[in-house]
Short mmCIF file of C-alpha atoms in Angstrom, two decimals:
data_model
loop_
_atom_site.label_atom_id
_atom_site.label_comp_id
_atom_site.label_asym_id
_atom_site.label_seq_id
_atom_site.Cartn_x
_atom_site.Cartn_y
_atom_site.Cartn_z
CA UNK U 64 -79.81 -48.44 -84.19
CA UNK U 65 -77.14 -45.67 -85.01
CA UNK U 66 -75.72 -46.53 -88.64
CA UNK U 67 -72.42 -48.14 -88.63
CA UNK U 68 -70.02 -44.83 -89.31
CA UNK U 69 -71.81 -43.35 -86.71
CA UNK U 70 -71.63 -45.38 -83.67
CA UNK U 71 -69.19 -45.19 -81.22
CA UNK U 72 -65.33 -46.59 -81.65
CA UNK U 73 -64.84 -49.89 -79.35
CA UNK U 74 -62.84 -49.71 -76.67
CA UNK U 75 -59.52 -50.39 -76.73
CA UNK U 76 -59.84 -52.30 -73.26
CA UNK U 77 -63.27 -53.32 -71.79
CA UNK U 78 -63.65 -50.49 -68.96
CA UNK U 79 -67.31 -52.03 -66.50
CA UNK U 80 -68.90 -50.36 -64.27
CA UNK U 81 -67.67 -52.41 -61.66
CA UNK U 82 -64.10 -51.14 -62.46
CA UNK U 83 -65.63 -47.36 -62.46
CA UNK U 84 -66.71 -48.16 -59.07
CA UNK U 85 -63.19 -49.54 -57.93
CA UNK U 86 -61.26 -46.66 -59.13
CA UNK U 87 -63.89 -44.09 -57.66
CA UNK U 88 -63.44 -46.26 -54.24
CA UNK U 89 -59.60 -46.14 -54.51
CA UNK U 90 -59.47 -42.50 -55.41
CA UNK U 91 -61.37 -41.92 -52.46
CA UNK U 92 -59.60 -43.50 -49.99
CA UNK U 93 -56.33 -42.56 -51.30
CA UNK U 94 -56.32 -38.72 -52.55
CA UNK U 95 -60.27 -37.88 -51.08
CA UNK U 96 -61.17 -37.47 -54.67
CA UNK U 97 -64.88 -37.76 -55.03
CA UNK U 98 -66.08 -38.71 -58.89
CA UNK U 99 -69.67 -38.37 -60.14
CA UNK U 100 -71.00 -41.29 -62.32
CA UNK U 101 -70.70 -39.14 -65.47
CA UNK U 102 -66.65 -39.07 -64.52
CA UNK U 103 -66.61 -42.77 -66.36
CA UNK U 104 -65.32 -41.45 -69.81
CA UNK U 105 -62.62 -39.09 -68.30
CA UNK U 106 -61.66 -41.64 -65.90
CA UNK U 107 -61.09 -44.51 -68.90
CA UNK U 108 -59.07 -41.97 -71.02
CA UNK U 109 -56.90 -40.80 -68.70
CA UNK U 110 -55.84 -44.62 -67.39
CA UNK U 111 -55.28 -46.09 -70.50
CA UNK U 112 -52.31 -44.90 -71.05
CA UNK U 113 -50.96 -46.60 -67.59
CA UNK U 114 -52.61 -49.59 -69.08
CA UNK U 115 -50.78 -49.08 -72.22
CA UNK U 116 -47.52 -48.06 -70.49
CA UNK U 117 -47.55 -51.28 -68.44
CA UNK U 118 -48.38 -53.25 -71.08
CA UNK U 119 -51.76 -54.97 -69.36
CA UNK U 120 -54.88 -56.57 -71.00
CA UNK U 121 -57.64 -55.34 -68.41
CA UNK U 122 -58.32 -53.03 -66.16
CA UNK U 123 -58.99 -55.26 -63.70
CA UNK U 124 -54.69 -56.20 -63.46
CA UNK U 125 -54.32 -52.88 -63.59
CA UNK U 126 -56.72 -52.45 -60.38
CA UNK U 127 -55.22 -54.74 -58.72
CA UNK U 128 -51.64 -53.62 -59.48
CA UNK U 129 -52.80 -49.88 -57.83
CA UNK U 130 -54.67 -51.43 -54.94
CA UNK U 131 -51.46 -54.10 -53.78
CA UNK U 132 -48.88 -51.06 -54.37
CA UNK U 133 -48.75 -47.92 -51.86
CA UNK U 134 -45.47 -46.51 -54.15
CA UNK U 135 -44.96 -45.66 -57.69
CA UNK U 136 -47.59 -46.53 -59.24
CA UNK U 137 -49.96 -45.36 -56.73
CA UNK U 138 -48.83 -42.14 -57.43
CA UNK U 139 -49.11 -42.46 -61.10
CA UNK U 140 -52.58 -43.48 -60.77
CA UNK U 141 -53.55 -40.22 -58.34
CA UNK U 142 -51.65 -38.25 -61.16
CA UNK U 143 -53.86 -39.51 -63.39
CA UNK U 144 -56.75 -38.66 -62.06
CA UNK U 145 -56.00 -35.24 -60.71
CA UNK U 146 -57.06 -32.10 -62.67
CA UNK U 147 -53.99 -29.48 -62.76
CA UNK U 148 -56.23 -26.60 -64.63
CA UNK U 149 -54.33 -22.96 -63.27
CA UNK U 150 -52.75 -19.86 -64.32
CA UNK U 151 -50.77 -16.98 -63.15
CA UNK U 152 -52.66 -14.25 -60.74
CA UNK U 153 -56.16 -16.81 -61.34
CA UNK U 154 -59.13 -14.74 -59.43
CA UNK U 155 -56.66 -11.81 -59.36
CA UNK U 156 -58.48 -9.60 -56.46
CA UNK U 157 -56.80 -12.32 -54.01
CA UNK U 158 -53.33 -11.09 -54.90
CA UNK U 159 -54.54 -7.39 -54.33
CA UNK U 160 -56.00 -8.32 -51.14
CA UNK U 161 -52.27 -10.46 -50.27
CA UNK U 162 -50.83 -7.53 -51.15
CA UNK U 163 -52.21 -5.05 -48.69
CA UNK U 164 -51.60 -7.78 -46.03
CA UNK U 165 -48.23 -8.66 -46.27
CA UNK U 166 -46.26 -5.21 -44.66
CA UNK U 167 -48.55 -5.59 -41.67
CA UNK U 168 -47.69 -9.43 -41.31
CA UNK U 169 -44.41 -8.67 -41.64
CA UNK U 170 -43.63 -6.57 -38.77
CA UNK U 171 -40.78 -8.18 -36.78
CA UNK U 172 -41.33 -11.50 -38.04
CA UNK U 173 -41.07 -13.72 -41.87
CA UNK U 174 -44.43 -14.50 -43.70
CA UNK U 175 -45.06 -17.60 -44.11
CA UNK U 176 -47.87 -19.04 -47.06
CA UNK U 177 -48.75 -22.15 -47.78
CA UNK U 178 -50.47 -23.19 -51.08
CA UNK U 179 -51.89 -26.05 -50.71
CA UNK U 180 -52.65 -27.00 -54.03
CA UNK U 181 -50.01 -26.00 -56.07
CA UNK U 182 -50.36 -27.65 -59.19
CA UNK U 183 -47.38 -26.66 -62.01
CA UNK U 184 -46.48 -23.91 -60.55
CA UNK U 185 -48.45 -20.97 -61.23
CA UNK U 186 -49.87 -20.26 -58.10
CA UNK U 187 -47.41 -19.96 -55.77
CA UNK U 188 -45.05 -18.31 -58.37
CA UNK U 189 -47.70 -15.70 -58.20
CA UNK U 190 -47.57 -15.49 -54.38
CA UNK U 191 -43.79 -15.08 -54.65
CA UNK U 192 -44.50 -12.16 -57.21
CA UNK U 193 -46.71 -10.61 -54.80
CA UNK U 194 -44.63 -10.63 -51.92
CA UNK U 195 -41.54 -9.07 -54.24
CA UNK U 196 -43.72 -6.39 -55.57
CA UNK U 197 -45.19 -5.51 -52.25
CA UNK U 198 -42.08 -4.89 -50.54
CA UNK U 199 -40.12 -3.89 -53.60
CA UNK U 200 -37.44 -6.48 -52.83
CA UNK U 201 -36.00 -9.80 -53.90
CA UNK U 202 -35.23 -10.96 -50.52
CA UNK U 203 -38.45 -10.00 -48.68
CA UNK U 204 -39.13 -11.50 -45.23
CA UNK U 205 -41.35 -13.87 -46.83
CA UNK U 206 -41.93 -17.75 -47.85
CA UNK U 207 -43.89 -19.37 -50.03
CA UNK U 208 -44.66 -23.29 -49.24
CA UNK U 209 -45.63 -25.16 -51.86
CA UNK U 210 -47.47 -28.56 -51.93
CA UNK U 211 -49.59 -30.75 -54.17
CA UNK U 212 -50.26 -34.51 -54.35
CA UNK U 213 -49.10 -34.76 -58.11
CA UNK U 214 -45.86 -35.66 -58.15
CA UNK U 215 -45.82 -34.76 -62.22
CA UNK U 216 -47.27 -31.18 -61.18
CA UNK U 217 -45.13 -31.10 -58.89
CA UNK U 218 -41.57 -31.67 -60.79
CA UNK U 219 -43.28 -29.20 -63.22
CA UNK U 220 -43.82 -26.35 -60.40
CA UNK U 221 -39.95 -27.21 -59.51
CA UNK U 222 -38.61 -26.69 -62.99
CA UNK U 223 -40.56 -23.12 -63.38
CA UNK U 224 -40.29 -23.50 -67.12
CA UNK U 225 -43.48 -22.28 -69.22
CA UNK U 226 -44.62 -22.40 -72.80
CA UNK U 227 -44.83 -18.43 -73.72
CA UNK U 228 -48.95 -19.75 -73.67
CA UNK U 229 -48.96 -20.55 -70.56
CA UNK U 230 -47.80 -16.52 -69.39
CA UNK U 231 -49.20 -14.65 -72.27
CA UNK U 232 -52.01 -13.03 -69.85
CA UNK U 233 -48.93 -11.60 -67.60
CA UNK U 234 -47.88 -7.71 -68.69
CA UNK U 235 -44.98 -7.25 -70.50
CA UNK U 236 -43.25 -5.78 -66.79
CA UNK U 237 -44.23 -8.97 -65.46
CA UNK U 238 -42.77 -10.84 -68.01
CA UNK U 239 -39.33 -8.84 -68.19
CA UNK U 240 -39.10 -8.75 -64.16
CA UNK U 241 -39.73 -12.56 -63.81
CA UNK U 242 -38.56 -14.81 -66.90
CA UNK U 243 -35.94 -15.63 -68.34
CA UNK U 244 -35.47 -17.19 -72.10
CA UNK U 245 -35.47 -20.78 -71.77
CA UNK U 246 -35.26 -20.89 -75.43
CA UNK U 247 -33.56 -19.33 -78.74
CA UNK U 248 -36.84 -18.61 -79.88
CA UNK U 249 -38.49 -17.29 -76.91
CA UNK U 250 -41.10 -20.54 -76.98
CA UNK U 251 -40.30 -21.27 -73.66
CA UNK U 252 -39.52 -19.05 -70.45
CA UNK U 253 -37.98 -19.95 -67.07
CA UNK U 254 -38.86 -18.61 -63.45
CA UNK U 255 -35.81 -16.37 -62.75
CA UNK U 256 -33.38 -17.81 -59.69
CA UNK U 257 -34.51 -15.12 -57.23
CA UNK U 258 -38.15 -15.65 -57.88
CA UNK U 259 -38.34 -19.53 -57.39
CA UNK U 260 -35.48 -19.14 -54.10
CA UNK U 261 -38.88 -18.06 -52.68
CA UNK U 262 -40.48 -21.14 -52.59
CA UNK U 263 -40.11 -24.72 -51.40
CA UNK U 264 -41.61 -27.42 -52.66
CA UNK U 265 -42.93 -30.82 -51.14
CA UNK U 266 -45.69 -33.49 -51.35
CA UNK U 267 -48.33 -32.88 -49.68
CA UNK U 268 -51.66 -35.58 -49.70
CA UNK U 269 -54.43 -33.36 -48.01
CA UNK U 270 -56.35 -36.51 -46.69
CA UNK U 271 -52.76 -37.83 -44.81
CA UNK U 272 -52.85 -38.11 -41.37
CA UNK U 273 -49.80 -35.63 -40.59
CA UNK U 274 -49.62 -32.76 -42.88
CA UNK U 275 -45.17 -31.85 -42.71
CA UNK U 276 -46.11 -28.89 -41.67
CA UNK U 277 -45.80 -27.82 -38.16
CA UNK U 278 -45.44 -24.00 -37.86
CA UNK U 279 -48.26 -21.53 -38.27
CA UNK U 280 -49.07 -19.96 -41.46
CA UNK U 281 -50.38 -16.53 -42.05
CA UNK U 282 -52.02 -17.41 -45.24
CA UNK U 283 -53.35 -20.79 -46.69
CA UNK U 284 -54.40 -21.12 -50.32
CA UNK U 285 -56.27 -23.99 -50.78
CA UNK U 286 -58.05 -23.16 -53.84
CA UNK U 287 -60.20 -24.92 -56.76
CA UNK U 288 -59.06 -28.83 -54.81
CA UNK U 289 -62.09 -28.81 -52.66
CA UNK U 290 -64.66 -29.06 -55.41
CA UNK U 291 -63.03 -32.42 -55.77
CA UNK U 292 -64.24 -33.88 -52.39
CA UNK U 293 -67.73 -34.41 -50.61
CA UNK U 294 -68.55 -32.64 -48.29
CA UNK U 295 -67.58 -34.39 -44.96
CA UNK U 296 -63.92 -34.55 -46.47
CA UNK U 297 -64.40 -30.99 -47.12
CA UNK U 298 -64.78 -30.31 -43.74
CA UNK U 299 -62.10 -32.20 -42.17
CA UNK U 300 -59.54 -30.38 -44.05
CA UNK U 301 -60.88 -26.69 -43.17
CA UNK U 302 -60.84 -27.46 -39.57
CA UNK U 303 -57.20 -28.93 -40.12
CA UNK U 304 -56.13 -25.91 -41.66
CA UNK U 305 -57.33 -23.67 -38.33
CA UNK U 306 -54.30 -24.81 -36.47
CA UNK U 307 -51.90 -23.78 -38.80
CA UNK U 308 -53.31 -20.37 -39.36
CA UNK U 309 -52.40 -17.28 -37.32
CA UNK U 310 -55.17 -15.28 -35.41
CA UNK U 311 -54.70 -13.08 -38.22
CA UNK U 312 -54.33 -15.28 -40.91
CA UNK U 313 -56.31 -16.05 -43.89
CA UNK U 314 -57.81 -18.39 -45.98
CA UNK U 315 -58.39 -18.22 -49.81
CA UNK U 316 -60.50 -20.82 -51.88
CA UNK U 317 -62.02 -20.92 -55.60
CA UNK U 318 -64.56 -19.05 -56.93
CA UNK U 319 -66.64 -22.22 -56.40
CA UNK U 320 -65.72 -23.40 -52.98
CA UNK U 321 -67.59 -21.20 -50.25
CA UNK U 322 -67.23 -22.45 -46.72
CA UNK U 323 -70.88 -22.16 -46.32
CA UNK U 324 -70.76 -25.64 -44.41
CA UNK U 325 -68.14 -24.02 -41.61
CA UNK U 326 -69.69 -20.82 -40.53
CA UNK U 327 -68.67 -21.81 -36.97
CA UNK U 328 -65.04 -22.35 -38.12
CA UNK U 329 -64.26 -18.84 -40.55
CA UNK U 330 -66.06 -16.17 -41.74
CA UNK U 331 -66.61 -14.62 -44.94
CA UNK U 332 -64.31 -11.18 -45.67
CA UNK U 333 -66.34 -11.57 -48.94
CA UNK U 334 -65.04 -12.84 -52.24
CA UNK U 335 -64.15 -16.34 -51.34
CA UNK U 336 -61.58 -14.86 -48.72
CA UNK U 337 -62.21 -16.31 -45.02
CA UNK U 338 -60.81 -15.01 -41.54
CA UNK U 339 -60.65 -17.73 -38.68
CA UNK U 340 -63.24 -17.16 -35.92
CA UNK U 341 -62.17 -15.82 -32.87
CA UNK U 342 -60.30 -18.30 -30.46
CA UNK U 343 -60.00 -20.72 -33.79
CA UNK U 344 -56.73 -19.83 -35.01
CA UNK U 345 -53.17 -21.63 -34.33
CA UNK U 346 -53.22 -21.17 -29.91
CA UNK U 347 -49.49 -20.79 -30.07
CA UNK U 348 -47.59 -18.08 -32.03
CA UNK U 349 -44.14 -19.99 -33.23
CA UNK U 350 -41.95 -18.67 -35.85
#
């Protein structure tokens, strides 16, 4: 036995395995979220505090409380136990690669990319940067749609304002061009107006039943989310997303996602950067 002043701290609520099992079931069924047994420690720090906030004795009212409600705090309890870990121009050769792309989607027609996982903001801020570099504009014929199923990343993404931390691995160009002081002492930075007039924002659960988007996209990034599901789930998004993607579209993931399970769906342009296979893509050209 571990001397005293080196065991463990109790709890501050008794956390079973039977309620590890109940929030790994709910998770699943409500955001796709698949959790691995050694999730249990992450998974009791990060609902306390809704257990404190609520002012409950147990996890198990808690449970309950989550499984009888389809509103608030349903969403509080998939914000909880989503992982919003990003950062501007992440896995930077898919910007380069955007960036070639975009004057040759653009001819006659608007752009239209949707990340899927947008988190706090990062992301699609550094689509939006993209598209204004590549056609040296502020108003190019492009759009950046923005979705994620944390509502907290979400009002985050929609505020554009960053700790100077958060953008320190941007150039100083980068930095002048898109922020603005948010504060006297430079601490915090905002997305400037014509930047975030780029991009809409919306909820988006990936494992809904009708996605609230209906016109076809010429690029979806859906990337460093699907490590987060098994493998069937997995799959029924990436053939969701074919619809929705132009012949010529593309598809970007994480480092760590390869679509290695939907070779007869995409294939590989190398790089975690996938092309829809012939006769896949969205059948009607809208928009």
């Amino acid at each position: 036995m571990l001397p005293a002043e080196q065991r463990p701290a109790p709890r501050e609520f008794l956390f079973t395995f039977a309620d590890f099992e109940r929030v790994r079931r709910l998770i699943h069924e409500r955001a796709g979220i698949a959790l691995g047994d050694h999730k249990q420690e992450m998974v009791y720090s990060r609902l306390v505090r809704r257990l404190r906030a609520l002012k409950l004795e147990c996890f198990r009212s808690y449970l309950d409380l989550v499984e009888a409600d389809r509103g608030a705090e349903c969403n509080e309890f998939t914000n909880a136990l989503t992982t919003n870990l990003t950062a501007f121009f992440r896995e930077a050769h898919h910007f380069d690669l955007l960036r070639e792309r975009l004057r040759t989607w653009a001819l006659g027609r608007r752009v239209r990319i949707w990340c899927a996982a947008s988190s706090t903001g990062e992301e699609p801020y550094s689509i939006a940067m993209t598209m204004v570099e590549a056609f040296s504009s502020w108003t190019p014929p492009c759009e950046v749609i923005a979705s994620d199923v944390d509502t907290t990343a979400l009002r985050k993404a929609e505020q554009g304002l960053y700790a100077l931390e958060r953008v320190k691995k941007l150039d100083a160009e980068r930095l002048r061009r898109y922020f603005v002081k948010a504060s006297h002492d430079g601490a915090q930075l905002r997305i400037r107006p014509e930047l975030r007039s780029l991009v809409s924002f919306q909820r988006v659960n990936l494992l809904s039943a009708q996605w609230p988007l209906n016109v076809p996209c010429d690029a979806v990034f859906c990337r460093n989310v699907l490590i987060y599901f098994d493998r069937a789930t997995q799959r029924r998004i990436i053939e969701r997303f074919l619809p929705l993607l132009r012949a010529e579209g593309l598809l970007f993931v994480g480092h760590s996602e390869g679509l290695f399970h939907c070779t007869d769906l995409f294939r590989s342009l190398g790089r975690t950067v996938y092309a829809p296979l012939a006769g896949r893509a969205a059948s009607v050209e809208r928009g």
